mmCIF file of C-alpha atoms in Angstrom:
data_model
loop_
_atom_site.group_PDB
_atom_site.id
_atom_site.type_symbol
_atom_site.label_atom_id
_atom_site.label_comp_id
_atom_site.label_asym_id
_atom_site.label_seq_id
_atom_site.Cartn_x
_atom_site.Cartn_y
_atom_site.Cartn_z
ATOM 1 C CA GLN A 167 13.810 9.934 9.507
ATOM 2 C CA LEU A 168 13.153 6.522 7.919
ATOM 3 C CA GLN A 169 13.623 6.107 4.164
ATOM 4 C CA LEU A 170 13.117 3.283 1.727
ATOM 5 C CA GLN A 171 14.684 2.793 -1.563
ATOM 6 C CA GLU A 172 13.852 0.174 -4.399
ATOM 7 C CA SER A 173 16.433 -1.176 -6.679
ATOM 8 C CA GLY A 174 16.613 -3.653 -9.407
ATOM 9 C CA PRO A 175 16.102 -4.199 -13.221
ATOM 10 C CA GLY A 176 13.526 -2.292 -14.988
ATOM 11 C CA LEU A 177 13.185 -4.852 -17.589
ATOM 12 C CA VAL A 178 12.470 -8.652 -17.371
ATOM 13 C CA LYS A 179 11.853 -10.928 -19.922
ATOM 14 C CA PRO A 180 8.589 -13.447 -19.763
ATOM 15 C CA SER A 181 8.994 -16.568 -17.751
ATOM 16 C CA GLU A 182 11.990 -15.239 -15.869
ATOM 17 C CA THR A 183 12.426 -14.055 -12.248
ATOM 18 C CA LEU A 184 11.778 -10.456 -11.270
ATOM 19 C CA SER A 185 14.317 -9.428 -8.510
ATOM 20 C CA LEU A 186 14.023 -6.364 -6.485
ATOM 21 C CA SER A 187 15.759 -4.985 -3.262
ATOM 22 C CA CYS A 188 14.607 -2.257 -0.621
ATOM 23 C CA SER A 189 17.128 -0.554 1.222
ATOM 24 C CA VAL A 190 16.205 0.976 4.634
ATOM 25 C CA SER A 191 17.796 4.084 5.786
ATOM 26 C CA GLY A 192 17.458 6.153 9.156
ATOM 27 C CA GLY A 193 16.333 3.262 11.055
ATOM 28 C CA SER A 194 16.837 -0.648 11.751
ATOM 29 C CA ILE A 195 15.002 -3.369 9.868
ATOM 30 C CA SER A 196 15.395 -5.270 12.926
ATOM 31 C CA SER A 197 12.703 -3.279 14.827
ATOM 32 C CA SER A 198 10.528 -5.526 16.523
ATOM 33 C CA SER A 199 7.535 -3.207 16.048
ATOM 34 C CA TYR A 200 7.368 -3.368 12.262
ATOM 35 C CA TYR A 201 7.079 -5.638 9.079
ATOM 36 C CA TRP A 202 8.355 -4.908 5.779
ATOM 37 C CA GLY A 203 6.017 -5.169 2.684
ATOM 38 C CA TRP A 204 6.044 -5.018 -1.097
ATOM 39 C CA VAL A 205 2.855 -3.540 -2.885
ATOM 40 C CA ARG A 206 2.695 -3.173 -6.746
ATOM 41 C CA GLN A 207 0.633 -0.956 -9.063
ATOM 42 C CA PRO A 208 0.002 -1.874 -12.714
ATOM 43 C CA PRO A 209 -0.109 1.091 -14.832
ATOM 44 C CA GLY A 210 -3.146 3.084 -14.492
ATOM 45 C CA LYS A 211 -4.520 0.703 -11.826
ATOM 46 C CA GLY A 212 -5.081 0.141 -8.342
ATOM 47 C CA LEU A 213 -2.720 -1.105 -5.356
ATOM 48 C CA GLU A 214 -2.081 -4.903 -4.950
ATOM 49 C CA TRP A 215 -0.287 -6.153 -1.844
ATOM 50 C CA ILE A 216 2.229 -8.922 -2.672
ATOM 51 C CA GLY A 217 3.498 -9.866 0.757
ATOM 52 C CA SER A 218 5.374 -8.930 4.040
ATOM 53 C CA ILE A 219 8.275 -10.016 6.144
ATOM 54 C CA PHE A 220 9.447 -9.826 9.669
ATOM 55 C CA TYR A 221 13.163 -9.412 10.454
ATOM 56 C CA THR A 222 13.365 -12.763 11.729
ATOM 57 C CA GLY A 223 12.406 -14.112 8.393
ATOM 58 C CA SER A 224 8.650 -15.072 8.971
ATOM 59 C CA SER A 225 7.082 -14.105 5.784
ATOM 60 C CA TYR A 226 3.552 -14.225 4.350
ATOM 61 C CA PHE A 227 2.055 -13.489 1.008
ATOM 62 C CA SER A 228 -1.159 -12.709 -0.905
ATOM 63 C CA PRO A 229 -2.966 -15.932 -1.747
ATOM 64 C CA SER A 230 -2.779 -14.949 -5.579
ATOM 65 C CA LEU A 231 0.977 -14.641 -5.598
ATOM 66 C CA LYS A 232 2.158 -17.166 -2.691
ATOM 67 C CA THR A 233 3.183 -19.718 -5.291
ATOM 68 C CA ARG A 234 5.691 -17.470 -7.267
ATOM 69 C CA ALA A 235 6.625 -14.852 -4.619
ATOM 70 C CA THR A 236 9.433 -14.891 -2.121
ATOM 71 C CA ILE A 237 10.714 -12.290 0.252
ATOM 72 C CA SER A 238 13.968 -12.496 2.283
ATOM 73 C CA VAL A 239 15.614 -10.017 4.634
ATOM 74 C CA ASP A 240 19.353 -9.286 5.120
ATOM 75 C CA THR A 241 19.821 -7.667 8.457
ATOM 76 C CA SER A 242 23.391 -6.952 8.112
ATOM 77 C CA LYS A 243 22.816 -4.837 4.827
ATOM 78 C CA ASN A 244 19.544 -3.365 6.536
ATOM 79 C CA LEU A 245 17.483 -4.506 3.294
ATOM 80 C CA PHE A 246 14.786 -6.826 2.326
ATOM 81 C CA SER A 247 14.177 -8.315 -1.252
ATOM 82 C CA LEU A 248 11.479 -9.678 -3.517
ATOM 83 C CA ARG A 249 11.798 -12.364 -6.003
ATOM 84 C CA LEU A 250 8.715 -13.208 -8.182
ATOM 85 C CA SER A 251 8.979 -16.177 -10.520
ATOM 86 C CA SER A 252 7.448 -17.108 -13.992
ATOM 87 C CA VAL A 253 6.629 -13.506 -14.868
ATOM 88 C CA THR A 254 4.320 -12.722 -17.612
ATOM 89 C CA ALA A 255 3.173 -9.025 -19.031
ATOM 90 C CA SER A 256 0.467 -8.897 -16.326
ATOM 91 C CA ASP A 257 3.246 -8.483 -13.661
ATOM 92 C CA THR A 258 4.128 -5.029 -15.357
ATOM 93 C CA ALA A 259 3.890 -2.665 -12.557
ATOM 94 C CA VAL A 260 5.454 -0.097 -10.423
ATOM 95 C CA TYR A 261 6.683 -1.952 -7.259
ATOM 96 C CA TYR A 262 6.783 -0.235 -3.898
ATOM 97 C CA CYS A 263 8.359 -1.297 -0.715
ATOM 98 C CA ALA A 264 6.904 -0.068 2.546
ATOM 99 C CA MET A 265 7.109 -0.364 6.168
ATOM 100 C CA ALA A 266 3.954 -2.085 7.756
ATOM 101 C CA TRP A 267 2.526 -2.055 10.952
ATOM 102 C CA GLY A 268 1.458 -5.448 12.331
ATOM 103 C CA SER A 269 1.257 -8.829 10.742
ATOM 104 C CA THR A 270 -2.278 -7.889 9.709
ATOM 105 C CA VAL A 271 -1.237 -4.822 8.065
ATOM 106 C CA ARG A 272 -2.851 -2.025 9.919
ATOM 107 C CA TRP A 273 -1.108 0.636 7.592
ATOM 108 C CA PHE A 274 1.954 1.146 5.459
ATOM 109 C CA ASP A 275 4.393 4.212 6.108
ATOM 110 C CA PRO A 276 6.647 5.241 4.729
ATOM 111 C CA TRP A 277 6.742 4.182 1.210
ATOM 112 C CA GLY A 278 9.713 3.861 -1.161
ATOM 113 C CA GLN A 279 9.504 6.121 -4.224
ATOM 114 C CA GLY A 280 8.754 2.834 -6.577
ATOM 115 C CA THR A 281 10.169 1.249 -9.401
ATOM 116 C CA LEU A 282 8.751 0.486 -12.719
ATOM 117 C CA VAL A 283 9.446 -3.120 -14.034
ATOM 118 C CA THR A 284 8.416 -3.910 -17.578
ATOM 119 C CA VAL A 285 7.971 -7.757 -18.499
ATOM 120 C CA SER A 286 8.759 -7.775 -22.203
ATOM 121 C CA SER A 287 10.969 -9.923 -24.567
ATOM 122 C CA GLN B 183 -12.021 -6.772 -9.361
ATOM 123 C CA PHE B 184 -11.362 -5.099 -6.015
ATOM 124 C CA LEU B 185 -13.135 -6.165 -2.921
ATOM 125 C CA LEU B 186 -13.341 -2.952 -1.460
ATOM 126 C CA THR B 187 -15.401 -0.514 -3.470
ATOM 127 C CA GLN B 188 -14.703 3.167 -4.006
ATOM 128 C CA PRO B 189 -16.238 5.531 -6.437
ATOM 129 C CA PRO B 190 -13.756 5.873 -9.533
ATOM 130 C CA SER B 191 -13.921 9.806 -9.336
ATOM 131 C CA ILE B 192 -15.131 12.766 -7.385
ATOM 132 C CA SER B 193 -15.012 16.453 -8.074
ATOM 133 C CA ALA B 194 -15.521 19.627 -6.166
ATOM 134 C CA ALA B 195 -14.722 23.279 -6.009
ATOM 135 C CA PRO B 196 -12.072 24.614 -3.967
ATOM 136 C CA GLY B 197 -13.142 25.434 -0.352
ATOM 137 C CA GLN B 198 -15.871 22.736 -0.564
ATOM 138 C CA THR B 199 -16.260 19.424 1.452
ATOM 139 C CA VAL B 200 -16.080 16.041 -0.039
ATOM 140 C CA THR B 201 -16.540 12.382 1.239
ATOM 141 C CA ILE B 202 -14.904 9.409 -0.243
ATOM 142 C CA SER B 203 -16.710 6.187 0.568
ATOM 143 C CA CYS B 204 -14.930 2.624 0.828
ATOM 144 C CA SER B 205 -17.382 -0.343 1.016
ATOM 145 C CA GLY B 206 -16.422 -3.938 2.063
ATOM 146 C CA ASN B 207 -17.894 -6.782 4.180
ATOM 147 C CA ASN B 208 -17.726 -8.319 7.555
ATOM 148 C CA SER B 209 -14.393 -10.026 6.792
ATOM 149 C CA ASN B 210 -12.511 -7.061 6.050
ATOM 150 C CA ILE B 211 -13.754 -3.460 6.890
ATOM 151 C CA GLY B 212 -16.177 -4.891 9.457
ATOM 152 C CA TYR B 213 -13.198 -6.809 11.232
ATOM 153 C CA SER B 214 -10.287 -4.689 10.680
ATOM 154 C CA PHE B 215 -8.823 -1.237 10.978
ATOM 155 C CA VAL B 216 -8.880 0.725 7.883
ATOM 156 C CA SER B 217 -6.268 3.036 6.316
ATOM 157 C CA TRP B 218 -6.379 5.745 3.543
ATOM 158 C CA TYR B 219 -3.587 6.836 1.284
ATOM 159 C CA GLN B 220 -3.169 9.814 -0.896
ATOM 160 C CA GLN B 221 -1.370 9.373 -4.264
ATOM 161 C CA LEU B 222 -0.333 12.419 -6.043
ATOM 162 C CA PRO B 223 0.174 12.355 -9.902
ATOM 163 C CA GLY B 224 3.440 10.104 -10.487
ATOM 164 C CA LYS B 225 4.172 9.841 -6.755
ATOM 165 C CA ALA B 226 4.205 6.924 -4.182
ATOM 166 C CA PRO B 227 1.067 6.563 -1.934
ATOM 167 C CA LYS B 228 1.214 8.478 1.258
ATOM 168 C CA LEU B 229 -0.373 7.783 4.659
ATOM 169 C CA VAL B 230 -3.157 9.977 5.479
ATOM 170 C CA ILE B 231 -5.507 8.219 7.847
ATOM 171 C CA PHE B 232 -4.529 5.054 9.891
ATOM 172 C CA ASP B 233 -6.788 3.070 12.410
ATOM 173 C CA ASN B 234 -9.883 4.131 10.960
ATOM 174 C CA ASN B 235 -9.742 7.961 12.054
ATOM 175 C CA LYS B 236 -6.128 8.826 13.238
ATOM 176 C CA ARG B 237 -4.335 11.248 10.964
ATOM 177 C CA ALA B 238 -0.772 10.534 10.010
ATOM 178 C CA SER B 239 2.054 12.783 10.915
ATOM 179 C CA GLY B 240 2.025 16.034 9.038
ATOM 180 C CA ILE B 241 -1.625 15.685 7.753
ATOM 181 C CA PRO B 242 -3.870 18.637 8.395
ATOM 182 C CA ASP B 243 -7.142 18.567 10.511
ATOM 183 C CA ARG B 244 -8.950 19.199 7.181
ATOM 184 C CA PHE B 245 -8.639 15.337 6.659
ATOM 185 C CA SER B 246 -10.791 12.953 8.662
ATOM 186 C CA GLY B 247 -11.637 9.285 8.776
ATOM 187 C CA SER B 248 -14.519 7.083 9.821
ATOM 188 C CA LYS B 249 -15.814 3.656 9.770
ATOM 189 C CA SER B 250 -19.287 2.492 10.637
ATOM 190 C CA GLY B 251 -20.059 -1.424 10.001
ATOM 191 C CA THR B 252 -18.803 -2.493 6.850
ATOM 192 C CA SER B 253 -18.174 0.878 5.430
ATOM 193 C CA ALA B 254 -15.500 3.615 5.687
ATOM 194 C CA ALA B 255 -14.964 7.054 4.693
ATOM 195 C CA LEU B 256 -12.491 9.768 4.051
ATOM 196 C CA GLY B 257 -13.449 13.561 4.595
ATOM 197 C CA ILE B 258 -11.801 16.579 3.131
ATOM 198 C CA THR B 259 -12.951 19.940 4.035
ATOM 199 C CA GLY B 260 -11.645 23.354 2.618
ATOM 200 C CA LEU B 261 -10.448 21.687 -0.437
ATOM 201 C CA GLN B 262 -7.377 22.938 -2.067
ATOM 202 C CA THR B 263 -5.907 22.249 -5.556
ATOM 203 C CA GLY B 264 -3.091 20.638 -4.079
ATOM 204 C CA ASP B 265 -5.532 17.939 -2.765
ATOM 205 C CA GLU B 266 -6.030 16.743 -6.185
ATOM 206 C CA ALA B 267 -4.996 12.979 -5.967
ATOM 207 C CA VAL B 268 -6.046 9.379 -6.250
ATOM 208 C CA TYR B 269 -7.124 8.308 -2.700
ATOM 209 C CA HIS B 270 -6.885 4.568 -1.672
ATOM 210 C CA CYS B 271 -8.523 2.583 1.035
ATOM 211 C CA GLY B 272 -6.807 -0.209 2.614
ATOM 212 C CA THR B 273 -7.717 -2.953 5.106
ATOM 213 C CA TRP B 274 -6.918 -6.612 6.227
ATOM 214 C CA ASP B 275 -9.187 -9.424 5.215
ATOM 215 C CA THR B 276 -9.180 -11.986 8.043
ATOM 216 C CA SER B 277 -10.974 -14.690 5.592
ATOM 217 C CA LEU B 278 -8.553 -14.091 2.751
ATOM 218 C CA ARG B 279 -5.586 -13.720 4.835
ATOM 219 C CA THR B 280 -4.607 -10.762 2.693
ATOM 220 C CA GLU B 281 -4.333 -6.977 2.627
ATOM 221 C CA LEU B 282 -6.875 -5.362 0.464
ATOM 222 C CA PHE B 283 -7.124 -2.069 -1.091
ATOM 223 C CA GLY B 284 -9.824 -0.339 -3.187
ATOM 224 C CA GLY B 285 -9.685 0.715 -6.605
ATOM 225 C CA GLY B 286 -8.876 4.413 -5.817
ATOM 226 C CA THR B 287 -10.992 7.447 -6.220
ATOM 227 C CA LYS B 288 -9.622 10.279 -8.271
ATOM 228 C CA LEU B 289 -10.298 13.544 -6.616
ATOM 229 C CA THR B 290 -10.540 16.628 -8.875
ATOM 230 C CA VAL B 291 -10.634 20.040 -7.448
ATOM 231 C CA LEU B 292 -12.243 22.011 -10.143
#
Protein backbone atom coordinates (compact mmCIF):
# COMPACT_ATOMS: atom_id res chain seq x y z
CA GLN A 1 0.00 0.00 0.00
CA LEU A 2 1.51 3.27 -1.12
CA GLN A 3 2.17 5.81 1.65
CA LEU A 4 3.52 9.36 1.54
CA GLN A 5 5.08 11.29 4.42
CA GLU A 6 6.03 14.96 4.48
CA SER A 7 8.97 16.28 6.48
CA GLY A 8 10.62 19.63 7.03
CA PRO A 9 10.79 22.67 9.30
CA GLY A 10 7.53 23.84 10.85
CA LEU A 11 8.69 27.44 11.14
CA VAL A 12 10.24 29.60 8.42
CA LYS A 13 11.19 33.28 8.61
CA PRO A 14 9.74 35.80 6.16
CA SER A 15 11.80 36.24 2.97
CA GLU A 16 13.51 32.86 3.48
CA THR A 17 12.99 29.61 1.57
CA LEU A 18 10.56 26.90 2.64
CA SER A 19 11.90 23.38 2.04
CA LEU A 20 9.88 20.18 2.40
CA SER A 21 10.41 16.58 1.38
CA CYS A 22 7.95 13.79 0.71
CA SER A 23 9.07 10.20 1.24
CA VAL A 24 7.26 7.54 -0.74
CA SER A 25 7.00 4.00 0.64
CA GLY A 26 5.25 0.89 -0.57
CA GLY A 27 5.97 1.66 -4.22
CA SER A 28 8.45 3.22 -6.61
CA ILE A 29 8.50 6.92 -7.38
CA SER A 30 9.80 5.92 -10.82
CA SER A 31 6.44 4.56 -11.93
CA SER A 32 5.64 5.63 -15.48
CA SER A 33 1.98 6.03 -14.64
CA TYR A 34 2.01 8.71 -12.00
CA TYR A 35 3.06 12.22 -11.18
CA TRP A 36 3.90 13.56 -7.71
CA GLY A 37 2.39 16.77 -6.45
CA TRP A 38 2.20 19.35 -3.71
CA VAL A 39 -1.03 20.94 -2.46
CA ARG A 40 -1.38 23.44 0.37
CA GLN A 41 -4.22 24.59 2.60
CA PRO A 42 -4.06 27.83 4.62
CA PRO A 43 -5.68 27.51 8.05
CA GLY A 44 -9.47 27.40 7.70
CA LYS A 45 -9.34 27.78 3.91
CA GLY A 46 -9.52 25.67 0.77
CA LEU A 47 -6.97 23.63 -1.16
CA GLU A 48 -4.42 25.15 -3.56
CA TRP A 49 -2.33 23.14 -6.03
CA ILE A 50 1.32 24.16 -6.06
CA GLY A 51 2.84 21.94 -8.73
CA SER A 52 3.68 18.41 -9.87
CA ILE A 53 6.69 16.45 -11.10
CA PHE A 54 7.32 13.27 -13.10
CA TYR A 55 10.11 10.90 -12.09
CA THR A 56 12.15 12.10 -15.07
CA GLY A 57 12.25 15.56 -13.50
CA SER A 58 9.70 17.21 -15.76
CA SER A 59 7.75 19.63 -13.57
CA TYR A 60 5.00 22.19 -13.90
CA PHE A 61 3.47 24.70 -11.55
CA SER A 62 0.49 26.81 -10.69
CA PRO A 63 0.84 30.11 -12.57
CA SER A 64 0.50 32.00 -9.28
CA LEU A 65 3.48 30.23 -7.70
CA LYS A 66 5.75 29.26 -10.60
CA THR A 67 8.17 32.13 -10.07
CA ARG A 68 8.87 31.01 -6.48
CA ALA A 69 8.34 27.22 -6.48
CA THR A 70 10.75 24.44 -7.38
CA ILE A 71 10.04 20.71 -7.22
CA SER A 72 12.75 18.08 -7.54
CA VAL A 73 12.81 14.29 -7.42
CA ASP A 74 15.41 11.88 -6.02
CA THR A 75 14.70 8.43 -7.41
CA SER A 76 17.55 6.86 -5.43
CA LYS A 77 15.86 7.89 -2.18
CA ASN A 78 12.30 7.50 -3.46
CA LEU A 79 11.37 11.02 -2.49
CA PHE A 80 10.48 14.38 -4.00
CA SER A 81 10.92 17.85 -2.59
CA LEU A 82 9.43 21.34 -2.66
CA ARG A 83 11.23 24.63 -2.30
CA LEU A 84 9.28 27.88 -2.07
CA SER A 85 11.34 31.05 -2.01
CA SER A 86 10.72 34.52 -0.57
CA VAL A 87 7.95 33.35 1.73
CA THR A 88 5.52 35.67 3.47
CA ALA A 89 2.84 35.15 6.10
CA SER A 90 0.38 34.26 3.32
CA ASP A 91 2.42 31.09 2.69
CA THR A 92 1.47 29.78 6.14
CA ALA A 93 -0.43 26.57 5.44
CA VAL A 94 -0.62 22.83 5.83
CA TYR A 95 1.42 21.40 2.98
CA TYR A 96 0.38 18.04 1.54
CA CYS A 97 2.19 15.80 -0.88
CA ALA A 98 0.15 13.43 -3.02
CA MET A 99 0.37 11.07 -5.96
CA ALA A 100 -1.31 12.45 -9.07
CA TRP A 101 -2.75 10.60 -12.03
CA GLY A 102 -1.80 12.33 -15.25
CA SER A 103 0.00 15.53 -16.14
CA THR A 104 -3.38 17.26 -16.28
CA VAL A 105 -4.28 16.04 -12.84
CA ARG A 106 -7.26 13.70 -12.99
CA TRP A 107 -7.08 12.94 -9.31
CA PHE A 108 -4.79 12.91 -6.26
CA ASP A 109 -4.52 9.66 -4.31
CA PRO A 110 -3.12 8.88 -1.81
CA TRP A 111 -2.20 11.97 0.20
CA GLY A 112 0.37 12.43 2.92
CA GLN A 113 -0.86 13.42 6.36
CA GLY A 114 0.27 17.02 5.83
CA THR A 115 2.69 19.27 7.67
CA LEU A 116 1.97 22.73 9.03
CA VAL A 117 4.44 25.40 8.01
CA THR A 118 4.21 28.76 9.74
CA VAL A 119 5.94 31.81 8.32
CA SER A 120 6.87 34.14 11.15
CA SER A 121 9.87 35.99 12.51
CA GLN B 1 -11.53 33.55 -4.79
CA PHE B 2 -12.14 30.05 -6.14
CA LEU B 3 -12.96 29.51 -9.80
CA LEU B 4 -14.95 26.41 -8.88
CA THR B 5 -18.03 27.40 -6.88
CA GLN B 6 -19.33 25.21 -4.07
CA PRO B 7 -21.90 26.03 -1.39
CA PRO B 8 -20.03 26.83 1.85
CA SER B 9 -22.20 24.55 3.96
CA ILE B 10 -25.02 22.05 3.84
CA SER B 11 -26.81 20.10 6.57
CA ALA B 12 -29.16 17.16 6.75
CA ALA B 13 -30.40 14.54 9.17
CA PRO B 14 -29.04 11.00 9.41
CA GLY B 15 -30.51 8.74 6.76
CA GLN B 16 -31.28 11.59 4.38
CA THR B 17 -29.76 12.35 0.99
CA VAL B 18 -27.68 15.39 0.05
CA THR B 19 -26.19 16.75 -3.14
CA ILE B 20 -23.15 19.02 -3.17
CA SER B 21 -22.71 21.10 -6.32
CA CYS B 22 -19.54 22.36 -8.01
CA SER B 23 -19.86 24.94 -10.78
CA GLY B 24 -17.18 25.98 -13.25
CA ASN B 25 -16.85 26.87 -16.93
CA ASN B 26 -15.97 25.39 -20.31
CA SER B 27 -12.23 25.57 -19.62
CA ASN B 28 -12.35 23.46 -16.48
CA ILE B 29 -15.35 21.30 -15.57
CA GLY B 30 -16.69 21.49 -19.13
CA TYR B 31 -13.36 20.20 -20.45
CA SER B 32 -11.78 17.93 -17.83
CA PHE B 33 -12.56 15.11 -15.43
CA VAL B 34 -13.82 16.04 -11.95
CA SER B 35 -12.69 14.51 -8.67
CA TRP B 36 -14.12 14.82 -5.15
CA TYR B 37 -12.30 14.65 -1.83
CA GLN B 38 -13.54 14.13 1.73
CA GLN B 39 -11.63 15.91 4.47
CA LEU B 40 -12.47 14.84 8.01
CA PRO B 41 -11.62 17.31 10.79
CA GLY B 42 -7.88 17.59 11.26
CA LYS B 43 -7.15 15.04 8.52
CA ALA B 44 -5.76 15.04 5.01
CA PRO B 45 -8.15 14.98 2.05
CA LYS B 46 -9.20 11.53 0.86
CA LEU B 47 -10.24 10.69 -2.69
CA VAL B 48 -13.93 9.78 -2.91
CA ILE B 49 -14.83 10.14 -6.61
CA PHE B 50 -12.57 10.30 -9.68
CA ASP B 51 -13.21 10.68 -13.40
CA ASN B 52 -16.57 12.35 -12.68
CA ASN B 53 -18.42 9.31 -11.39
CA LYS B 54 -16.07 6.48 -10.36
CA ARG B 55 -15.84 5.57 -6.69
CA ALA B 56 -12.38 5.29 -5.19
CA SER B 57 -11.31 2.07 -3.54
CA GLY B 58 -13.21 1.39 -0.31
CA ILE B 59 -15.82 4.11 -0.85
CA PRO B 60 -19.37 2.82 -0.25
CA ASP B 61 -21.96 3.00 -3.01
CA ARG B 62 -23.83 5.62 -0.94
CA PHE B 63 -21.47 8.08 -2.63
CA SER B 64 -21.97 8.99 -6.28
CA GLY B 65 -20.67 11.59 -8.70
CA SER B 66 -22.11 13.18 -11.80
CA LYS B 67 -21.23 15.87 -14.32
CA SER B 68 -23.31 17.82 -16.80
CA GLY B 69 -21.88 20.62 -18.91
CA THR B 70 -19.97 22.99 -16.64
CA SER B 71 -21.31 21.63 -13.34
CA ALA B 72 -20.62 18.56 -11.26
CA ALA B 73 -22.25 17.09 -8.19
CA LEU B 74 -21.50 14.71 -5.35
CA GLY B 75 -24.43 12.77 -3.94
CA ILE B 76 -24.52 11.02 -0.60
CA THR B 77 -27.44 8.82 0.38
CA GLY B 78 -28.24 7.29 3.77
CA LEU B 79 -26.27 9.97 5.62
CA GLN B 80 -24.26 8.87 8.63
CA THR B 81 -22.62 10.96 11.33
CA GLY B 82 -19.27 9.72 10.07
CA ASP B 83 -19.93 11.53 6.78
CA GLU B 84 -19.50 14.89 8.53
CA ALA B 85 -16.58 16.49 6.71
CA VAL B 86 -15.56 19.15 4.24
CA TYR B 87 -15.95 18.02 0.64
CA HIS B 88 -13.79 19.54 -2.11
CA CYS B 89 -14.21 19.26 -5.86
CA GLY B 90 -11.21 19.43 -8.17
CA THR B 91 -10.51 19.60 -11.89
CA TRP B 92 -7.91 20.74 -14.43
CA ASP B 93 -8.30 24.10 -16.15
CA THR B 94 -6.96 23.84 -19.68
CA SER B 95 -6.81 27.60 -20.24
CA LEU B 96 -5.02 28.48 -17.00
CA ARG B 97 -2.94 25.28 -17.12
CA THR B 98 -3.57 24.63 -13.46
CA GLU B 99 -5.40 22.25 -11.16
CA LEU B 100 -8.36 23.97 -9.51
CA PHE B 101 -10.22 23.17 -6.32
CA GLY B 102 -13.52 24.49 -5.07
CA GLY B 103 -13.69 26.34 -1.76
CA GLY B 104 -15.05 23.27 -0.01
CA THR B 105 -18.49 22.43 1.40
CA LYS B 106 -18.88 21.65 5.08
CA LEU B 107 -21.41 18.87 5.52
CA THR B 108 -23.14 18.70 8.90
CA VAL B 109 -25.17 15.63 9.78
CA LEU B 110 -27.58 16.82 12.45
